[in-house]
Short mmCIF file of C-alpha atoms in Angstrom, two decimals:
data_model
loop_
_atom_site.label_atom_id
_atom_site.label_comp_id
_atom_site.label_asym_id
_atom_site.label_seq_id
_atom_site.Cartn_x
_atom_site.Cartn_y
_atom_site.Cartn_z
CA MET A 1387 -24.93 7.86 46.40
CA GLY A 1388 -26.28 4.54 46.90
CA TYR A 1389 -26.32 1.04 45.02
CA ARG A 1390 -28.50 -0.96 43.58
CA ILE A 1391 -27.69 -4.24 45.39
CA LEU A 1392 -29.62 -7.94 45.13
CA VAL A 1393 -29.32 -10.08 47.97
CA VAL A 1394 -29.72 -13.51 47.98
CA GLU A 1395 -29.48 -15.01 51.12
CA ASP A 1396 -32.65 -18.21 51.96
CA ASP A 1397 -32.63 -17.54 55.93
CA GLY A 1398 -35.06 -14.82 56.21
CA VAL A 1399 -33.91 -13.12 59.38
CA THR A 1400 -30.27 -12.75 57.79
CA ALA A 1401 -31.59 -11.70 55.00
CA LEU A 1402 -34.01 -8.62 56.42
CA SER A 1403 -30.72 -8.08 58.48
CA LEU A 1404 -28.65 -7.40 54.99
CA GLN A 1405 -31.52 -5.47 54.52
CA ASP A 1406 -32.35 -3.21 56.92
CA VAL A 1407 -27.73 -2.94 57.65
CA LEU A 1408 -28.11 -1.80 53.38
CA ARG A 1409 -30.62 0.74 54.10
CA ARG A 1410 -28.74 2.03 57.08
CA LEU A 1411 -25.90 2.40 53.97
CA GLU A 1412 -28.60 4.42 52.05
CA HIS A 1413 -28.15 1.24 49.65
CA ASP A 1414 -31.39 0.53 47.53
CA VAL A 1415 -32.12 -3.34 48.19
CA VAL A 1416 -33.51 -4.08 44.53
CA ALA A 1417 -34.87 -7.87 45.75
CA LEU A 1418 -34.23 -11.02 48.14
CA ALA A 1419 -34.09 -14.29 46.77
CA SER A 1420 -33.67 -17.27 48.54
CA THR A 1421 -32.36 -20.24 45.94
CA GLY A 1422 -29.80 -20.12 43.03
CA ARG A 1423 -33.07 -20.10 40.44
CA GLU A 1424 -34.21 -17.38 42.19
CA ALA A 1425 -31.14 -15.05 41.81
CA ILE A 1426 -30.22 -15.31 38.25
CA MET A 1427 -33.92 -14.94 37.67
CA LEU A 1428 -34.01 -11.73 39.73
CA ALA A 1429 -30.19 -10.84 38.26
CA GLU A 1430 -31.37 -10.67 34.90
CA ALA A 1431 -34.54 -8.75 35.82
CA GLU A 1432 -33.09 -6.19 38.14
CA GLN A 1433 -29.66 -5.54 36.18
CA PRO A 1434 -28.37 -4.56 40.25
CA ASP A 1435 -24.80 -2.58 40.33
CA ILE A 1436 -24.17 -5.94 42.83
CA ILE A 1437 -25.10 -9.15 44.25
CA LEU A 1438 -24.40 -10.36 48.01
CA MET A 1439 -24.66 -14.35 47.31
CA ASP A 1440 -24.75 -16.87 50.61
CA ILE A 1441 -22.80 -19.67 49.52
CA TRP A 1442 -24.93 -22.29 50.52
CA LEU A 1443 -28.75 -21.99 49.83
CA ALA A 1444 -31.75 -24.53 50.18
CA GLY A 1445 -32.54 -26.24 47.21
CA PRO A 1446 -30.21 -27.63 44.24
CA MET A 1447 -28.46 -25.25 43.44
CA SER A 1448 -25.51 -23.80 45.38
CA GLY A 1449 -25.16 -19.90 45.88
CA ILE A 1450 -21.36 -20.77 43.74
CA GLU A 1451 -23.51 -22.38 40.85
CA ALA A 1452 -26.19 -19.70 40.87
CA ALA A 1453 -22.49 -17.15 40.60
CA ARG A 1454 -20.86 -18.93 37.61
CA GLN A 1455 -24.05 -19.02 35.78
CA ILE A 1456 -24.81 -15.02 36.46
CA ARG A 1457 -21.20 -14.50 35.53
CA GLN A 1458 -21.38 -16.32 32.28
CA ARG A 1459 -23.94 -14.37 31.27
CA LEU A 1460 -24.00 -10.77 32.78
CA ASP A 1461 -21.39 -8.49 34.20
CA ILE A 1462 -21.97 -8.22 37.57
CA PRO A 1463 -19.87 -8.54 40.64
CA ILE A 1464 -20.57 -10.72 42.86
CA VAL A 1465 -19.80 -11.32 46.79
CA PHE A 1466 -20.10 -14.21 49.27
CA VAL A 1467 -21.91 -13.88 52.42
CA THR A 1468 -20.82 -16.69 54.15
CA ALA A 1469 -20.41 -18.51 57.77
CA HIS A 1470 -18.20 -21.78 56.15
CA SER A 1471 -14.33 -20.62 55.65
CA ASP A 1472 -12.81 -23.83 55.43
CA GLU A 1473 -10.02 -23.66 52.93
CA SER A 1474 -12.18 -26.41 51.19
CA THR A 1475 -15.39 -23.98 50.80
CA LEU A 1476 -13.13 -21.10 50.02
CA ARG A 1477 -11.51 -23.21 47.10
CA GLN A 1478 -14.47 -24.00 45.53
CA ALA A 1479 -15.94 -20.67 46.30
CA GLN A 1480 -13.00 -19.12 44.36
CA GLY A 1481 -13.89 -21.41 40.71
CA ALA A 1482 -17.32 -18.38 41.05
CA GLN A 1483 -14.49 -15.43 40.97
CA PRO A 1484 -16.71 -13.87 43.78
CA TYR A 1485 -14.97 -9.70 43.50
CA GLY A 1486 -15.06 -10.73 47.59
CA PHE A 1487 -16.06 -12.26 50.60
CA VAL A 1488 -18.24 -11.23 54.26
CA LEU A 1489 -18.07 -13.49 57.05
CA LYS A 1490 -21.27 -14.30 59.23
CA PRO A 1491 -21.68 -12.67 61.74
CA PHE A 1492 -21.03 -8.99 59.57
CA ASP A 1493 -21.44 -5.48 61.36
CA GLN A 1494 -22.25 -2.30 59.06
CA ASN A 1495 -18.09 -1.63 58.15
CA ASP A 1496 -17.70 -5.46 57.18
CA LEU A 1497 -20.43 -4.74 54.23
CA ARG A 1498 -19.58 -1.30 53.64
CA VAL A 1499 -15.89 -1.88 53.04
CA ALA A 1500 -16.59 -5.25 51.26
CA ILE A 1501 -19.14 -3.60 48.65
CA GLU A 1502 -16.96 -0.82 47.84
CA VAL A 1503 -13.57 -2.61 46.88
CA ALA A 1504 -15.79 -4.93 45.06
CA LEU A 1505 -17.36 -2.12 42.74
CA HIS A 1506 -14.03 -0.48 42.71
CA LYS A 1507 -12.44 -3.94 41.75
CA HIS A 1508 -15.03 -4.51 38.82
CA ARG A 1509 -14.24 -1.06 37.24
CA ILE A 1510 -10.66 -0.96 36.97
CA ASP A 1511 -11.38 -4.74 35.36
CA GLY A 1512 -14.01 -3.37 33.56
CA HIS A 1513 -11.56 -0.53 32.01
CA LEU A 1514 -8.88 -3.52 31.89
CA GLN A 1515 -10.57 -5.53 29.33
CA ARG A 1516 -11.82 -2.48 27.03
CA SER A 1517 -7.94 -1.85 26.67
CA GLU A 1518 -7.26 -5.17 26.51
CA ARG A 1519 -9.92 -5.57 23.77
CA ARG A 1520 -8.93 -1.63 22.33
CA PHE A 1521 -5.75 -2.99 21.98
CA ALA A 1522 -7.01 -6.68 20.60
CA THR A 1523 -8.87 -4.85 18.13
CA THR A 1524 -5.17 -2.32 16.79
CA LEU A 1525 -3.76 -5.62 16.66
CA GLU A 1526 -5.94 -7.29 14.75
CA ALA A 1527 -6.27 -4.50 11.85
CA ILE A 1528 -2.65 -3.36 11.36
CA GLY A 1529 -1.30 -4.83 8.59
CA GLU A 1530 2.15 -5.97 9.96
CA ALA A 1531 1.97 -10.01 11.38
CA VAL A 1532 2.17 -9.43 15.24
CA ILE A 1533 3.05 -12.83 17.78
CA SER A 1534 2.78 -12.81 21.66
CA THR A 1535 4.45 -15.55 23.54
CA ASP A 1536 4.53 -15.70 27.65
CA ALA A 1537 6.70 -16.47 29.92
CA ARG A 1538 6.71 -19.85 28.83
CA GLY A 1539 7.67 -19.13 25.82
CA MET A 1540 4.06 -20.13 24.72
CA VAL A 1541 2.30 -18.67 21.62
CA ASP A 1542 -0.97 -15.91 23.72
CA PHE A 1543 -1.89 -13.67 21.05
CA ILE A 1544 -1.64 -14.20 17.18
CA ASN A 1545 -3.30 -11.38 14.95
CA GLY A 1546 -4.38 -12.66 11.73
CA ALA A 1547 -1.96 -11.38 9.14
CA ALA A 1548 0.14 -13.35 11.24
CA ASP A 1549 -1.87 -16.00 9.96
CA ALA A 1550 -1.87 -15.62 6.52
CA LEU A 1551 2.44 -15.04 6.90
CA THR A 1552 2.89 -18.19 8.67
CA GLY A 1553 0.37 -20.40 7.24
CA VAL A 1554 -0.90 -21.46 10.78
CA ALA A 1555 -4.59 -20.05 11.94
CA ALA A 1556 -4.61 -18.82 15.61
CA GLY A 1557 -6.12 -21.96 17.11
CA GLN A 1558 -2.96 -24.29 16.45
CA ALA A 1559 -0.88 -21.34 17.18
CA LEU A 1560 -1.81 -20.40 20.61
CA GLY A 1561 -0.03 -22.79 23.74
CA LYS A 1562 2.99 -23.48 21.43
CA PRO A 1563 5.92 -22.05 20.79
CA VAL A 1564 6.35 -19.84 18.00
CA ALA A 1565 9.66 -22.42 16.68
CA SER A 1566 7.38 -25.18 16.35
CA PHE A 1567 5.33 -23.28 13.29
CA LEU A 1568 7.85 -21.26 12.09
CA LYS A 1569 11.81 -20.06 12.29
CA LEU A 1570 13.99 -16.83 11.36
CA VAL A 1571 17.05 -17.30 9.08
CA ASP A 1572 19.59 -14.77 9.04
CA PRO A 1573 19.34 -13.19 5.13
CA LYS A 1574 23.13 -13.97 4.42
CA SER A 1575 24.09 -15.94 6.24
CA ARG A 1576 21.51 -18.53 6.50
CA GLU A 1577 22.62 -19.14 10.14
CA PRO A 1578 19.23 -19.62 12.41
CA LEU A 1579 17.85 -16.44 14.66
CA ALA A 1580 16.87 -17.19 18.40
CA ALA A 1581 13.14 -15.93 18.38
CA ASP A 1582 13.33 -16.09 21.74
CA ARG A 1583 15.78 -12.72 21.74
CA PRO A 1584 15.28 -8.99 21.47
CA TRP A 1585 16.14 -8.53 17.87
CA ASN A 1586 15.79 -6.09 15.17
CA GLY A 1587 16.46 -6.48 11.35
CA GLU A 1588 15.80 -8.30 7.79
CA ALA A 1589 15.95 -11.75 8.34
CA VAL A 1590 13.56 -14.88 6.16
CA LEU A 1591 10.92 -16.52 7.62
CA VAL A 1592 10.22 -20.34 6.70
CA ASP A 1593 6.83 -22.00 7.97
CA VAL A 1594 5.94 -24.98 8.38
CA THR A 1595 5.45 -26.16 4.34
CA GLY A 1596 9.13 -25.04 3.42
CA ARG A 1597 8.16 -21.46 2.29
CA GLU A 1598 10.56 -18.58 2.34
CA VAL A 1599 9.35 -14.76 3.01
CA PRO A 1600 12.00 -12.16 2.96
CA VAL A 1601 10.31 -9.98 6.67
CA VAL A 1602 11.89 -7.22 8.80
CA CYS A 1603 11.31 -8.51 12.64
CA SER A 1604 11.84 -6.75 15.40
CA ILE A 1605 11.27 -9.42 18.48
CA ALA A 1606 11.35 -7.61 22.00
CA ASN A 1607 11.21 -8.02 25.83
CA ILE A 1608 7.61 -7.79 28.13
CA SER A 1609 9.40 -6.63 30.77
CA SER A 1610 7.40 -7.53 34.43
CA ASP A 1611 8.16 -5.51 37.55
CA ARG A 1612 10.31 -8.64 38.44
CA ALA A 1613 14.08 -8.29 36.32
CA GLU A 1614 13.26 -11.48 34.32
CA ALA A 1615 10.93 -10.54 30.73
CA ALA A 1616 7.14 -11.41 31.53
CA GLY A 1617 7.10 -12.16 28.03
CA GLN A 1618 7.66 -11.44 24.51
CA VAL A 1619 6.34 -9.68 21.56
CA MET A 1620 6.79 -10.44 17.77
CA VAL A 1621 6.45 -7.92 14.90
CA LEU A 1622 7.26 -9.13 11.61
CA ARG A 1623 6.44 -7.58 8.28
CA ASP A 1624 6.40 -8.82 4.61
CA VAL A 1625 8.64 -7.28 2.46
CA THR A 1626 8.59 -9.04 -0.59
CA GLU A 1627 6.51 -7.01 -1.92
CA ASP A 1628 8.72 -3.53 -1.67
CA ARG A 1629 11.34 -5.37 -3.00
CA ARG A 1630 9.61 -5.87 -6.02
CA THR A 1631 8.86 -2.28 -5.69
CA ALA A 1632 12.73 -1.58 -5.55
CA GLU A 1633 13.60 -3.80 -8.39
CA LEU A 1634 10.93 -2.39 -10.70
CA LEU A 1635 11.85 1.39 -9.93
CA GLU A 1636 16.18 0.99 -10.26
CA ARG A 1637 14.67 -0.97 -13.55
CA GLN A 1638 13.07 2.27 -14.47
CA ARG A 1639 15.92 3.72 -13.15
CA VAL A 1640 18.10 1.72 -15.41
CA GLU A 1641 16.27 2.01 -18.65
CA GLU A 1642 15.54 5.91 -18.52
CA ILE A 1643 19.75 6.10 -18.64
CA ILE A 1644 20.19 3.61 -21.25
CA ALA A 1645 17.55 5.77 -23.11
CA GLU A 1646 18.84 8.95 -22.47
CA VAL A 1647 22.70 8.34 -22.87
CA SER A 1648 20.66 6.02 -26.22
CA GLU A 1649 19.08 9.35 -27.55
CA ALA A 1650 21.99 11.54 -26.92
CA GLU A 1651 24.42 9.56 -28.51
CA ARG A 1652 21.73 9.70 -31.26
CA ARG A 1653 21.89 13.52 -31.55
CA ARG A 1654 25.48 13.18 -31.43
CA PHE A 1655 25.57 10.77 -34.63
CA GLY A 1656 23.07 13.52 -36.17
CA GLN A 1657 24.74 16.02 -35.97
CA ASP A 1658 27.98 14.83 -36.77
CA LEU A 1659 26.29 13.23 -40.46
CA HIS A 1660 24.82 17.09 -40.70
CA ASP A 1661 28.06 19.38 -39.68
CA GLY A 1662 30.88 16.39 -41.10
CA LEU A 1663 29.53 14.07 -43.61
CA GLY A 1664 27.32 15.94 -44.83
CA GLN A 1665 28.66 19.38 -45.87
CA MET A 1666 32.15 17.08 -46.60
CA LEU A 1667 29.72 15.63 -49.97
CA THR A 1668 27.89 19.25 -50.01
CA GLY A 1669 32.04 20.36 -50.31
CA VAL A 1670 33.07 17.59 -52.53
CA ALA A 1671 29.52 18.05 -54.82
CA PHE A 1672 31.22 21.82 -55.39
CA LEU A 1673 33.60 21.06 -57.04
CA CYS A 1674 32.37 18.48 -58.82
CA LYS A 1675 30.14 20.77 -60.76
CA THR A 1676 32.72 23.17 -61.09
CA LEU A 1677 34.70 20.37 -62.86
CA GLU A 1678 31.52 19.07 -65.34
CA GLN A 1679 30.72 22.98 -66.40
CA LYS A 1680 35.09 23.02 -67.29
CA LEU A 1681 34.74 20.01 -69.32
CA ALA A 1682 31.47 20.82 -71.01
CA SER A 1683 32.52 23.98 -71.62
CA ARG A 1684 35.60 22.53 -73.35
CA SER A 1685 33.17 19.77 -75.07
CA GLN A 1686 34.82 17.02 -74.05
CA GLN A 1687 33.16 13.47 -73.47
CA GLU A 1688 34.06 13.17 -69.32
CA ALA A 1689 31.70 16.14 -69.03
CA ALA A 1690 29.03 13.35 -69.24
CA ASP A 1691 30.76 11.49 -65.98
CA ALA A 1692 31.06 14.41 -63.88
CA LYS A 1693 27.51 15.62 -64.57
CA ASN A 1694 26.36 11.97 -63.18
CA ILE A 1695 28.72 11.72 -60.78
CA SER A 1696 27.50 15.15 -59.43
CA ASP A 1697 24.21 13.82 -59.80
CA LEU A 1698 24.98 10.83 -57.32
CA LEU A 1699 26.71 13.36 -55.04
CA GLY A 1700 23.08 14.89 -54.64
CA ASP A 1701 21.36 12.03 -53.87
CA ALA A 1702 23.71 11.24 -51.10
CA ILE A 1703 23.65 15.10 -50.30
CA GLN A 1704 19.40 13.97 -49.32
CA SER A 1705 20.78 10.76 -47.95
CA THR A 1706 22.78 11.86 -45.15
CA ARG A 1707 20.16 15.18 -44.39
CA LYS A 1708 17.06 12.38 -44.31
CA LEU A 1709 18.95 10.08 -42.46
CA ALA A 1710 20.27 13.18 -40.05
CA ARG A 1711 16.93 14.23 -39.60
CA GLY A 1712 15.74 11.03 -38.49
CA LEU A 1713 18.47 11.09 -35.68
CA LEU A 1714 17.81 14.92 -35.08
CA PRO A 1715 14.45 15.48 -35.71
CA VAL A 1716 14.34 18.63 -33.52
CA PRO A 1717 16.67 22.08 -34.70
CA PRO A 1718 18.33 23.50 -31.94
CA GLN A 1719 16.20 26.88 -31.27
CA PRO A 1720 13.25 27.82 -29.47
CA ASP A 1721 10.87 26.75 -31.78
CA GLY A 1722 12.17 23.84 -33.28
CA LEU A 1723 9.66 21.72 -32.26
CA VAL A 1724 7.35 23.30 -34.06
CA MET A 1725 9.04 23.43 -37.01
CA ALA A 1726 9.55 19.80 -37.14
CA LEU A 1727 6.02 18.84 -36.33
CA LYS A 1728 5.48 21.06 -39.15
CA ASN A 1729 7.45 18.43 -41.70
CA LEU A 1730 6.49 15.28 -39.53
CA ALA A 1731 2.65 16.71 -40.94
CA ASP A 1732 3.63 17.75 -44.45
CA GLN A 1733 5.55 14.18 -45.14
CA ILE A 1734 2.56 12.23 -43.29
CA THR A 1735 0.24 14.08 -45.75
CA SER A 1736 2.71 13.38 -49.05
CA GLN A 1737 3.33 9.85 -48.04
CA PHE A 1738 0.14 8.89 -47.11
CA GLN A 1739 -2.37 11.08 -48.74
CA ILE A 1740 -4.10 11.78 -45.56
CA GLU A 1741 -4.88 15.67 -43.77
CA CYS A 1742 -2.22 16.09 -41.16
CA ALA A 1743 -1.92 20.03 -40.28
CA VAL A 1744 0.14 21.34 -36.58
CA LEU A 1745 -3.06 23.85 -34.75
CA GLU A 1746 -2.29 26.61 -32.49
CA ALA A 1747 1.70 25.51 -31.56
CA SER A 1748 3.11 29.05 -32.24
CA SER A 1749 3.01 30.12 -27.87
CA ALA A 1750 5.16 27.48 -27.47
CA GLN A 1751 8.61 27.73 -27.12
CA ILE A 1752 10.67 24.89 -26.00
CA SER A 1753 14.50 25.52 -25.58
CA ASP A 1754 15.93 22.04 -24.05
CA PRO A 1755 16.69 20.36 -26.87
CA GLY A 1756 16.03 16.31 -24.54
CA ILE A 1757 12.29 17.51 -24.18
CA ALA A 1758 11.97 18.67 -27.61
CA THR A 1759 13.19 15.42 -29.14
CA HIS A 1760 10.68 13.07 -26.35
CA LEU A 1761 7.99 15.23 -27.12
CA PHE A 1762 8.84 15.10 -31.00
CA ARG A 1763 8.83 10.65 -30.83
CA ILE A 1764 5.47 10.74 -28.43
CA VAL A 1765 3.87 12.44 -31.94
CA GLN A 1766 5.55 10.88 -34.20
CA GLU A 1767 4.39 7.19 -32.05
CA ALA A 1768 1.15 8.46 -32.42
CA VAL A 1769 0.46 9.55 -35.85
CA ASN A 1770 2.15 6.45 -36.69
CA ASN A 1771 -0.31 4.01 -34.13
CA ALA A 1772 -3.18 6.10 -35.98
CA VAL A 1773 -2.08 5.55 -39.86
CA LYS A 1774 -1.16 1.68 -39.44
CA HIS A 1775 -3.92 0.76 -36.33
CA ALA A 1776 -6.93 2.84 -36.96
CA GLY A 1777 -7.37 4.38 -40.62
CA ALA A 1778 -7.26 7.77 -39.74
CA GLN A 1779 -7.94 10.26 -42.51
CA ARG A 1780 -7.12 13.39 -40.50
CA ILE A 1781 -4.67 14.00 -38.27
CA ASP A 1782 -4.69 17.42 -35.93
CA ILE A 1783 -1.23 17.92 -33.79
CA CYS A 1784 -1.74 20.61 -31.31
CA LEU A 1785 1.15 21.88 -29.03
CA GLN A 1786 -0.42 24.71 -26.41
CA ALA A 1787 1.00 26.18 -23.58
CA GLU A 1788 -0.13 27.81 -20.34
CA GLN A 1789 1.97 30.00 -17.85
CA THR A 1790 4.45 26.31 -16.06
CA THR A 1791 2.46 23.81 -18.13
CA GLY A 1792 2.89 22.66 -21.86
CA TYR A 1793 -0.23 20.47 -23.54
CA LEU A 1794 0.67 17.98 -26.38
CA SER A 1795 -2.09 16.27 -28.17
CA VAL A 1796 -2.68 14.71 -31.06
CA LYS A 1797 -6.36 14.02 -32.61
CA ASP A 1798 -7.37 11.04 -35.29
CA ASN A 1799 -10.44 10.72 -36.64
CA GLY A 1800 -9.36 6.82 -37.48
CA ARG A 1801 -11.17 3.71 -35.29
CA GLY A 1802 -10.89 4.42 -31.41
CA LEU A 1803 -8.42 3.76 -28.98
CA TRP A 1804 -5.95 3.04 -32.17
CA GLY A 1805 -8.10 -0.23 -33.38
CA GLU A 1806 -7.79 -1.58 -30.39
CA ALA A 1807 -4.06 -2.23 -30.86
CA SER A 1808 -2.57 0.02 -27.76
CA GLY A 1809 -1.31 -3.01 -26.82
CA ARG A 1810 0.03 -4.76 -29.02
CA GLY A 1811 2.56 -3.21 -30.73
CA SER A 1812 1.67 -0.05 -30.50
CA GLY A 1813 4.89 1.51 -27.99
CA LEU A 1814 2.07 2.97 -25.42
CA ASP A 1815 4.55 1.93 -23.15
CA ILE A 1816 7.99 3.91 -24.45
CA MET A 1817 5.28 7.30 -25.20
CA ARG A 1818 4.18 6.79 -21.22
CA HIS A 1819 8.25 6.20 -20.84
CA ARG A 1820 9.15 9.22 -23.08
CA ALA A 1821 6.98 11.88 -20.67
CA ALA A 1822 7.91 10.39 -17.16
CA THR A 1823 11.24 11.34 -18.56
CA ILE A 1824 10.51 14.76 -18.82
CA GLY A 1825 8.46 14.81 -15.35
CA GLY A 1826 4.73 15.13 -17.68
CA SER A 1827 1.88 12.91 -17.73
CA LEU A 1828 0.20 10.55 -21.24
CA ARG A 1829 -3.12 9.82 -21.66
CA VAL A 1830 -5.03 7.65 -24.23
CA SER A 1831 -8.28 7.98 -25.17
CA ALA A 1832 -11.14 7.18 -27.29
CA ASP A 1833 -13.03 10.79 -28.51
CA PRO A 1834 -16.65 11.26 -27.90
CA GLY A 1835 -17.33 12.17 -31.95
CA GLY A 1836 -14.96 9.20 -33.21
CA GLY A 1837 -10.58 7.91 -33.29
CA THR A 1838 -8.76 8.13 -30.76
CA VAL A 1839 -7.33 11.72 -28.46
CA MET A 1840 -3.75 11.32 -27.04
CA THR A 1841 -2.78 14.12 -24.65
CA CYS A 1842 1.08 14.27 -22.78
CA ARG A 1843 0.69 17.02 -19.78
CA PHE A 1844 4.85 18.32 -18.98
CA PRO A 1845 6.78 20.80 -16.83
CA LEU A 1846 8.10 23.81 -18.57
CA LYS A 1847 11.32 25.43 -18.14
CA PRO A 1848 11.90 28.65 -17.78
#
């Protein structure tokens, strides 16, 4: 298949000879130009596959200058056709970046080879340029900072992430050594790390202002056909946020452990109060009541004192039971949570003279005392918020189970979102923490009909 060719030659005989040879090679000569200005105009108008250009043309513009301007505007390969092969002419012509030379006088084979070689090289250059653009775009798009240097150690590429990390714009970094705008130090020894040697690991980046950034760094040589490196590529990733996240997760883990230990100790202490001190007080009260009855039967005056002691012991037993219920609110049985929630609802109704009820709780059986206690505390906090912050007059507590998932909700008719107090002493963070501890999630939202709805979704253990 032939190519579309523009011929630029100021000698008419040579131009026609070129045209004749090209037609025999089955190429299409789209136009003949005799000046540099005409060559530029025809190249833009015809968009040929290749241009055959005489170096020295009649008029103010040489073929070299015309080729240079065409190269700036259009991606068209140019082959110089010239009778001049001296070093000075060739040096000037090379500045226009031609794809080949054909010396006059030429023959058909010279032209055929020059055209094929030029177009093949042009195609390779096109593939290379597209690959480089794709590579550069990829490097710009990735989140890591990328800096590359040439064989002399001078920066020849720096992406946007590296600009942001180092605080140095690409225009200021290109052509300069990496050490001129950043240095890397060992995070433990604080010794400088060589930025021109292959390396991989954690480091501290110090920019020109002295700002320090923890990074993960990888430095690799760019291999070449020869033994020495053709340059280096440095990839840096800011791990500041990673460390903050790790610290936050560790803090949350410690808080969870403390909360679990605290809750376990609270349950143990509550159990000890109930089973130990409570039982002892009950026994003493029984003996005291027996003593009171004996003294009264003998009409002795000490009977009144024994009654007072018995009454005081009764008060102490009730206080101990209240304290034990506060520390151990959920009885250790499958329906213990439901019982505890109903007791809480009765207590709220009695204490604050508002309607508080437990709805649809029969289907949920929570056998794990730790999970049951967390759920109770969540409800307790939500109910307190509804009373104290929202001025609610009705509170509905609902505990449901659907296959492997449990749903716990507290709905009130007070001011929405607990009177906008969710961030000021409402314990919302603690509630969410408790939900997360049992593998669940917690959501607080305004009810369309007014009031606030707290919903906790959690997995049910078999």
